[in-house]
Amino acid sequence: MEKKNLDWANIGFGYHQTDLRYVSNYKDGAWDEGTLTPDATITLNECAGVLQYAQTVFEGLKAYTTVDGHIVTFRPDLNAERMESSAKRLEMPVFPKERFVDAIIQTVKANAAYVPPYGSGATLYIRPYMFGTNPVIGVKPASEYQFRVFTTPVGPYFKEGANPIVIKVSDFDRAAPHGTGHIKAGLNYAMSLHAIVTAHAEGFEENMYLDAATRTKVEETGGANFIFITKDNKLVTPKSDSILPSITRRSIVYVAKEYLGMEVEERPVYFDEVKDFAECGLCGTAAVISPVGKINDHGHEICFPSGMEAMGPVTKKLYDTLTGIQMGLIEAPEGWIQVIE
Ligand SMILES: *Cc1c(COP(=O)(O)O)cnc(C)c1O
């Protein structure tokens, strides 16, 4: 198969239309058989549930080329399970796990020419999502839905090395207790836009959200979970019912314990203790881990000893081990790598 002639190093993170996408429709209580289509346009009724009441959930994962030339994805079964819990919370039907994984395999295979080569640092980003399609004007769940998967090639997250970022403690809340912070839904992002635009205008790259009820505990950023490293090399990561269960964070916890023999604490993390940590990072599919060098709390700076030049040493070890597993350089735990071709 001939690869597309793209400038892999410089495509950035934007939408670049690929050849085929997967579509399945839900009607009368059942999903149809699903198909690949060249049509990237969706035509919807003006009163569709998704347009009126934001009934939509999504996932994000990547396909990439391993060192031995296979096209693979990383733990798509966990994306399927997470989308199931997101859908249930928004009263949407579940797209079955086996079909979800199959839809991803079909879509990536159909766009294999867009999967960047090993070593380019670029990947094929995969976006599964589902939304209510039939007209809904009285507030209630839609009765018809569409599930889609499209792909778009994205450039390397870190172009000039993983430079630590500066973030701020946000004055906005991300998620309420017993709300929807734990699901991957567009609604959580719509309300975060004002907070991130504000943070960017002030010169910060991300927001650290605290728990909405007490503003004493660390939650997450708009799209990534936190990890911290203590001065005695333990991994600490916030546990909360209102953060999104990041697959990257869960994989890092496993890698820390099982590959690096580290002690791991998954527990509430008070903002007061953040100043005592040695390293801080943000984890999510896009960057795997972005190091945080500084946190600005209303003008007061917390500067991690790992500094602003490079990823902290323990974070780097976690990053290298997890990306090594993903790329086929280090043996993966059973079931983590889904070979596509
Ligand atoms: C998607 C997402 C993450 C990261 O999850 P991964 O599965 O690691 O990509 C973290 N926080 C939020 C709010 C997210 O939407």
GROMACS .gro file of C-alpha atoms and ligand atoms in nm:
model
  356
    1MET     CA    1   0.000   0.000   0.000
    2GLU     CA    2   0.133   0.338  -0.102
    3LYS     CA    3   0.144   0.594   0.180
    4LYS     CA    4   0.004   0.940   0.115
    5ASN     CA    5   0.271   1.193   0.048
    6LEU     CA    6   0.218   1.408   0.356
    7ASP     CA    7   0.469   1.615   0.549
    8TRP     CA    8   0.426   1.399   0.862
    9ALA     CA    9   0.645   1.617   1.083
   10ASN     CA   10   0.447   1.932   1.010
   11ILE     CA   11   0.082   1.836   0.973
   12GLY     CA   12   0.000   1.962   1.323
   13PHE     CA   13  -0.318   1.876   1.510
   14GLY     CA   14  -0.602   1.965   1.276
   15TYR     CA   15  -0.870   1.795   1.073
   16HIS     CA   16  -0.736   1.650   0.752
   17GLN     CA   17  -1.006   1.457   0.568
   18THR     CA   18  -0.928   1.092   0.490
   19ASP     CA   19  -1.092   0.855   0.241
   20LEU     CA   20  -1.352   0.656   0.435
   21ARG     CA   21  -1.537   0.669   0.764
   22TYR     CA   22  -1.763   0.421   0.944
   23VAL     CA   23  -2.133   0.491   1.000
   24SER     CA   24  -2.403   0.295   1.179
   25ASN     CA   25  -2.757   0.416   1.255
   26TYR     CA   26  -2.980   0.327   1.549
   27LYS     CA   27  -3.355   0.316   1.493
   28ASP     CA   28  -3.649   0.125   1.641
   29GLY     CA   29  -3.425  -0.004   1.918
   30ALA     CA   30  -3.149  -0.157   1.703
   31TRP     CA   31  -2.823  -0.068   1.528
   32ASP     CA   32  -2.804  -0.136   1.155
   33GLU     CA   33  -2.513  -0.341   1.016
   34GLY     CA   34  -2.291  -0.036   0.961
   35THR     CA   35  -2.086   0.060   0.657
   36LEU     CA   36  -1.785   0.257   0.536
   37THR     CA   37  -1.869   0.568   0.337
   38PRO     CA   38  -1.670   0.828   0.143
   39ASP     CA   39  -1.923   1.094   0.249
   40ALA     CA   40  -1.776   1.318   0.520
   41THR     CA   41  -2.090   1.532   0.543
   42ILE     CA   42  -2.376   1.467   0.784
   43THR     CA   43  -2.723   1.595   0.701
   44LEU     CA   44  -2.944   1.639   1.004
   45ASN     CA   45  -3.292   1.763   1.081
   46GLU     CA   46  -3.285   2.116   1.229
   47CYS     CA   47  -3.435   1.981   1.551
   48ALA     CA   48  -3.196   1.685   1.599
   49GLY     CA   49  -3.139   1.595   1.964
   50VAL     CA   50  -2.768   1.663   1.938
   51LEU     CA   51  -2.825   2.017   1.809
   52GLN     CA   52  -3.084   2.112   2.070
   53TYR     CA   53  -2.974   1.935   2.387
   54ALA     CA   54  -2.613   1.832   2.317
   55GLN     CA   55  -2.675   1.460   2.332
   56THR     CA   56  -2.337   1.343   2.208
   57VAL     CA   57  -2.042   1.142   2.341
   58PHE     CA   58  -1.703   1.071   2.188
   59GLU     CA   59  -1.374   0.886   2.218
   60GLY     CA   60  -1.019   0.947   2.101
   61LEU     CA   61  -0.738   0.705   2.025
   62LYS     CA   62  -0.453   0.666   1.780
   63ALA     CA   63  -0.334   0.422   1.516
   64TYR     CA   64   0.037   0.419   1.443
   65THR     CA   65   0.312   0.205   1.295
   66THR     CA   66   0.523  -0.007   1.529
   67VAL     CA   67   0.896  -0.075   1.492
   68ASP     CA   68   0.823  -0.401   1.305
   69GLY     CA   69   0.591  -0.230   1.055
   70HIS     CA   70   0.248  -0.326   1.191
   71ILE     CA   71  -0.039  -0.081   1.208
   72VAL     CA   72  -0.183  -0.103   1.559
   73THR     CA   73  -0.403   0.077   1.810
   74PHE     CA   74  -0.365   0.090   2.186
   75ARG     CA   75  -0.630  -0.065   2.414
   76PRO     CA   76  -0.939   0.016   2.200
   77ASP     CA   77  -1.146  -0.214   2.424
   78LEU     CA   78  -1.111   0.044   2.701
   79ASN     CA   79  -1.239   0.318   2.469
   80ALA     CA   80  -1.538   0.096   2.393
   81GLU     CA   81  -1.609   0.046   2.762
   82ARG     CA   82  -1.571   0.414   2.839
   83MET     CA   83  -1.803   0.511   2.554
   84GLU     CA   84  -2.055   0.264   2.694
   85SER     CA   85  -2.051   0.438   3.032
   86SER     CA   86  -2.066   0.783   2.866
   87ALA     CA   87  -2.365   0.675   2.654
   88LYS     CA   88  -2.552   0.531   2.951
   89ARG     CA   89  -2.506   0.852   3.151
   90LEU     CA   90  -2.663   1.053   2.866
   91GLU     CA   91  -2.947   0.799   2.811
   92MET     CA   92  -2.805   0.689   2.476
   93PRO     CA   93  -2.795   0.334   2.341
   94VAL     CA   94  -2.471   0.138   2.375
   95PHE     CA   95  -2.271   0.055   2.063
   96PRO     CA   96  -2.152  -0.298   2.145
   97LYS     CA   97  -1.784  -0.337   2.237
   98GLU     CA   98  -1.699  -0.598   1.970
   99ARG     CA   99  -1.861  -0.382   1.704
  100PHE     CA  100  -1.683  -0.072   1.834
  101VAL     CA  101  -1.343  -0.241   1.803
  102ASP     CA  102  -1.439  -0.383   1.462
  103ALA     CA  103  -1.549  -0.037   1.340
  104ILE     CA  104  -1.211   0.103   1.442
  105ILE     CA  105  -1.025  -0.176   1.265
  106GLN     CA  106  -1.233  -0.129   0.947
  107THR     CA  107  -1.188   0.248   0.945
  108VAL     CA  108  -0.812   0.236   1.005
  109LYS     CA  109  -0.765  -0.038   0.741
  110ALA     CA  110  -0.959   0.171   0.491
  111ASN     CA  111  -0.732   0.468   0.561
  112ALA     CA  112  -0.405   0.278   0.604
  113ALA     CA  113  -0.236   0.510   0.354
  114TYR     CA  114  -0.274   0.786   0.612
  115VAL     CA  115  -0.111   0.597   0.899
  116PRO     CA  116   0.226   0.770   0.941
  117PRO     CA  117   0.543   0.560   0.923
  118TYR     CA  118   0.732   0.443   1.232
  119GLY     CA  119   0.966   0.705   1.369
  120SER     CA  120   0.779   1.004   1.222
  121GLY     CA  121   0.620   1.082   1.558
  122ALA     CA  122   0.294   1.141   1.371
  123THR     CA  123  -0.014   0.920   1.419
  124LEU     CA  124  -0.358   0.862   1.273
  125TYR     CA  125  -0.602   1.004   1.526
  126ILE     CA  126  -0.928   0.808   1.551
  127ARG     CA  127  -1.248   0.975   1.660
  128PRO     CA  128  -1.546   0.749   1.742
  129TYR     CA  129  -1.860   0.940   1.841
  130MET     CA  130  -2.236   0.909   1.870
  131PHE     CA  131  -2.520   1.159   1.868
  132GLY     CA  132  -2.898   1.188   1.876
  133THR     CA  133  -3.035   1.242   1.524
  134ASN     CA  134  -3.415   1.259   1.533
  135PRO     CA  135  -3.613   1.576   1.615
  136VAL     CA  136  -3.643   1.641   1.989
  137ILE     CA  137  -3.807   1.956   2.119
  138GLY     CA  138  -3.957   1.851   2.452
  139VAL     CA  139  -3.660   1.763   2.673
  140LYS     CA  140  -3.605   1.388   2.646
  141PRO     CA  141  -3.352   1.147   2.497
  142ALA     CA  142  -3.356   1.104   2.121
  143SER     CA  143  -3.487   0.773   1.986
  144GLU     CA  144  -3.255   0.760   1.685
  145TYR     CA  145  -2.875   0.787   1.689
  146GLN     CA  146  -2.575   0.775   1.464
  147PHE     CA  147  -2.239   0.620   1.556
  148ARG     CA  148  -1.944   0.728   1.343
  149VAL     CA  149  -1.569   0.678   1.332
  150PHE     CA  150  -1.345   0.909   1.132
  151THR     CA  151  -0.968   0.936   1.121
  152THR     CA  152  -0.732   1.226   1.068
  153PRO     CA  153  -0.353   1.221   1.053
  154VAL     CA  154  -0.189   1.435   1.322
  155GLY     CA  155   0.170   1.547   1.360
  156PRO     CA  156   0.405   1.474   1.649
  157TYR     CA  157   0.281   1.627   1.973
  158PHE     CA  158   0.628   1.739   2.076
  159LYS     CA  159   0.811   1.893   1.784
  160GLU     CA  160   1.115   2.024   1.963
  161GLY     CA  161   1.131   1.793   2.262
  162ALA     CA  162   0.885   1.776   2.548
  163ASN     CA  163   0.912   2.127   2.691
  164PRO     CA  164   0.752   2.169   3.033
  165ILE     CA  165   0.445   2.392   3.032
  166VAL     CA  166   0.308   2.654   3.270
  167ILE     CA  167  -0.050   2.611   3.386
  168LYS     CA  168  -0.281   2.808   3.614
  169VAL     CA  169  -0.525   2.718   3.887
  170SER     CA  170  -0.860   2.794   3.728
  171ASP     CA  171  -1.132   3.005   3.885
  172PHE     CA  172  -1.383   2.809   3.680
  173ASP     CA  173  -1.511   2.466   3.774
  174ARG     CA  174  -1.495   2.176   3.533
  175ALA     CA  175  -1.737   1.929   3.686
  176ALA     CA  176  -1.986   1.915   3.970
  177PRO     CA  177  -1.995   1.635   4.227
  178HIS     CA  178  -2.238   1.372   4.094
  179GLY     CA  179  -2.235   1.550   3.757
  180THR     CA  180  -2.085   1.442   3.424
  181GLY     CA  181  -1.711   1.497   3.478
  182HIS     CA  182  -1.640   1.125   3.449
  183ILE     CA  183  -1.782   1.084   3.097
  184LYS     CA  184  -1.636   1.184   2.763
  185ALA     CA  185  -1.905   1.415   2.632
  186GLY     CA  186  -1.900   1.729   2.422
  187LEU     CA  187  -2.091   1.909   2.695
  188ASN     CA  188  -1.784   1.901   2.922
  189TYR     CA  189  -1.581   2.065   2.649
  190ALA     CA  190  -1.834   2.331   2.550
  191MET     CA  191  -1.828   2.476   2.897
  192SER     CA  192  -1.448   2.453   2.921
  193LEU     CA  193  -1.387   2.674   2.615
  194HIS     CA  194  -1.426   3.003   2.797
  195ALA     CA  195  -1.187   2.885   3.070
  196ILE     CA  196  -0.918   2.774   2.824
  197VAL     CA  197  -0.947   3.085   2.606
  198THR     CA  198  -0.912   3.293   2.923
  199ALA     CA  199  -0.608   3.093   3.039
  200HIS     CA  200  -0.441   3.124   2.697
  201ALA     CA  201  -0.504   3.500   2.692
  202GLU     CA  202  -0.323   3.519   3.027
  203GLY     CA  203  -0.028   3.323   2.889
  204PHE     CA  204  -0.096   2.981   3.039
  205GLU     CA  205  -0.115   2.659   2.845
  206GLU     CA  206  -0.370   2.475   3.056
  207ASN     CA  207  -0.605   2.503   3.350
  208MET     CA  208  -0.572   2.303   3.668
  209TYR     CA  209  -0.928   2.250   3.790
  210LEU     CA  210  -0.991   2.194   4.158
  211ASP     CA  211  -1.290   2.005   4.297
  212ALA     CA  212  -1.599   2.223   4.264
  213ALA     CA  213  -1.737   2.153   4.611
  214THR     CA  214  -1.439   2.254   4.827
  215ARG     CA  215  -1.173   2.392   4.589
  216THR     CA  216  -0.911   2.207   4.791
  217LYS     CA  217  -0.843   1.899   4.578
  218VAL     CA  218  -0.677   1.859   4.239
  219GLU     CA  219  -0.908   1.728   3.966
  220GLU     CA  220  -0.764   1.747   3.614
  221THR     CA  221  -0.715   1.984   3.321
  222GLY     CA  222  -0.967   2.028   3.040
  223GLY     CA  223  -0.849   1.715   2.862
  224ALA     CA  224  -0.580   1.537   3.062
  225ASN     CA  225  -0.536   1.375   3.405
  226PHE     CA  226  -0.256   1.467   3.647
  227ILE     CA  227   0.030   1.254   3.765
  228PHE     CA  228   0.275   1.366   4.034
  229ILE     CA  229   0.605   1.219   4.146
  230THR     CA  230   0.705   1.255   4.511
  231LYS     CA  231   1.058   1.337   4.622
  232ASP     CA  232   1.100   0.969   4.713
  233ASN     CA  233   0.987   0.855   4.365
  234LYS     CA  234   0.630   0.747   4.429
  235LEU     CA  235   0.363   0.805   4.167
  236VAL     CA  236   0.061   0.993   4.303
  237THR     CA  237  -0.249   1.050   4.092
  238PRO     CA  238  -0.583   1.205   4.192
  239LYS     CA  239  -0.878   0.976   4.254
  240SER     CA  240  -1.215   1.144   4.210
  241ASP     CA  241  -1.558   1.053   4.078
  242SER     CA  242  -1.566   1.371   3.871
  243ILE     CA  243  -1.254   1.320   3.658
  244LEU     CA  244  -1.242   1.138   3.328
  245PRO     CA  245  -1.083   0.793   3.365
  246SER     CA  246  -0.788   0.846   3.129
  247ILE     CA  247  -0.667   0.528   2.961
  248THR     CA  248  -0.318   0.678   2.947
  249ARG     CA  249  -0.321   0.744   3.322
  250ARG     CA  250  -0.446   0.391   3.398
  251SER     CA  251  -0.171   0.250   3.172
  252ILE     CA  252   0.093   0.466   3.343
  253VAL     CA  253  -0.017   0.337   3.684
  254TYR     CA  254   0.027  -0.020   3.560
  255VAL     CA  255   0.365   0.056   3.403
  256ALA     CA  256   0.486   0.227   3.722
  257LYS     CA  257   0.394  -0.075   3.935
  258GLU     CA  258   0.467  -0.366   3.706
  259TYR     CA  259   0.754  -0.243   3.489
  260LEU     CA  260   0.932   0.007   3.713
  261GLY     CA  261   0.853  -0.137   4.057
  262MET     CA  262   0.728   0.199   4.181
  263GLU     CA  263   0.489   0.260   4.464
  264VAL     CA  264   0.165   0.414   4.341
  265GLU     CA  265  -0.097   0.610   4.532
  266GLU     CA  266  -0.436   0.671   4.371
  267ARG     CA  267  -0.610   0.896   4.620
  268PRO     CA  268  -0.754   1.243   4.670
  269VAL     CA  269  -0.469   1.492   4.619
  270TYR     CA  270  -0.496   1.818   4.808
  271PHE     CA  271  -0.376   2.130   4.631
  272ASP     CA  272  -0.179   2.215   4.946
  273GLU     CA  273   0.052   1.919   4.894
  274VAL     CA  274   0.127   1.994   4.528
  275LYS     CA  275   0.418   2.224   4.624
  276ASP     CA  276   0.594   1.925   4.782
  277PHE     CA  277   0.601   1.707   4.470
  278ALA     CA  278   0.915   1.671   4.261
  279GLU     CA  279   0.752   1.631   3.920
  280CYS     CA  280   0.417   1.690   3.758
  281GLY     CA  281   0.271   1.574   3.427
  282LEU     CA  282  -0.051   1.572   3.228
  283CYS     CA  283  -0.155   1.247   3.067
  284GLY     CA  284  -0.380   1.176   2.774
  285THR     CA  285  -0.377   1.007   2.436
  286ALA     CA  286  -0.249   1.311   2.244
  287ALA     CA  287   0.080   1.374   2.426
  288VAL     CA  288   0.100   1.057   2.641
  289ILE     CA  289   0.264   1.278   2.909
  290SER     CA  290   0.318   1.657   2.897
  291PRO     CA  291   0.551   1.773   3.172
  292VAL     CA  292   0.436   2.065   3.386
  293GLY     CA  293   0.714   2.295   3.505
  294LYS     CA  294   0.514   2.557   3.691
  295ILE     CA  295   0.169   2.609   3.836
  296ASN     CA  296   0.044   2.963   3.889
  297ASP     CA  297  -0.200   2.994   4.177
  298HIS     CA  298  -0.335   3.349   4.158
  299GLY     CA  299   0.011   3.500   4.116
  300HIS     CA  300   0.185   3.259   4.349
  301GLU     CA  301   0.412   3.021   4.157
  302ILE     CA  302   0.477   2.659   4.236
  303CYS     CA  303   0.796   2.562   4.055
  304PHE     CA  304   0.874   2.192   4.035
  305PRO     CA  305   1.238   2.093   4.097
  306SER     CA  306   1.237   1.923   3.755
  307GLY     CA  307   1.244   2.275   3.608
  308MET     CA  308   1.148   2.426   3.274
  309GLU     CA  309   1.410   2.261   3.054
  310ALA     CA  310   1.308   1.897   3.032
  311MET     CA  311   1.071   1.629   3.154
  312GLY     CA  312   1.154   1.519   3.510
  313PRO     CA  313   1.363   1.198   3.528
  314VAL     CA  314   1.088   0.973   3.668
  315THR     CA  315   0.825   1.114   3.433
  316LYS     CA  316   1.068   1.049   3.148
  317LYS     CA  317   1.112   0.687   3.254
  318LEU     CA  318   0.735   0.641   3.261
  319TYR     CA  319   0.702   0.813   2.923
  320ASP     CA  320   0.979   0.608   2.762
  321THR     CA  321   0.843   0.281   2.899
  322LEU     CA  322   0.484   0.343   2.793
  323THR     CA  323   0.575   0.475   2.447
  324GLY     CA  324   0.821   0.184   2.415
  325ILE     CA  325   0.535  -0.058   2.482
  326GLN     CA  326   0.313   0.122   2.232
  327MET     CA  327   0.579   0.121   1.961
  328GLY     CA  328   0.670  -0.247   2.004
  329LEU     CA  329   1.015  -0.181   2.153
  330ILE     CA  330   0.916  -0.324   2.493
  331GLU     CA  331   0.693  -0.627   2.542
  332ALA     CA  332   0.333  -0.519   2.604
  333PRO     CA  333   0.099  -0.661   2.865
  334GLU     CA  334  -0.149  -0.909   2.719
  335GLY     CA  335  -0.422  -0.738   2.517
  336TRP     CA  336  -0.280  -0.385   2.509
  337ILE     CA  337  -0.184  -0.377   2.142
  338GLN     CA  338  -0.458  -0.434   1.884
  339VAL     CA  339  -0.288  -0.528   1.556
  340ILE     CA  340  -0.480  -0.397   1.255
  341GLU     CA  341  -0.248  -0.516   0.980
  342LIG     C1  342  -1.000   1.216   2.688
  342LIG     C2  343  -0.974   1.286   2.819
  342LIG     C3  344  -0.862   1.256   2.898
  342LIG     C4  345  -0.752   1.163   2.854
  342LIG     O1  346  -0.795   1.031   2.840
  342LIG     P1  347  -0.710   0.927   2.756
  342LIG     O2  348  -0.793   0.805   2.755
  342LIG     O3  349  -0.581   0.906   2.829
  342LIG     O4  350  -0.688   0.988   2.622
  342LIG     C5  351  -0.851   1.320   3.020
  342LIG     N1  352  -0.942   1.410   3.062
  342LIG     C6  353  -1.051   1.441   2.988
  342LIG     C7  354  -1.147   1.541   3.040
  342LIG     C8  355  -1.070   1.380   2.864
  342LIG     O5  356  -1.177   1.414   2.792
   0.00000   0.00000   0.00000
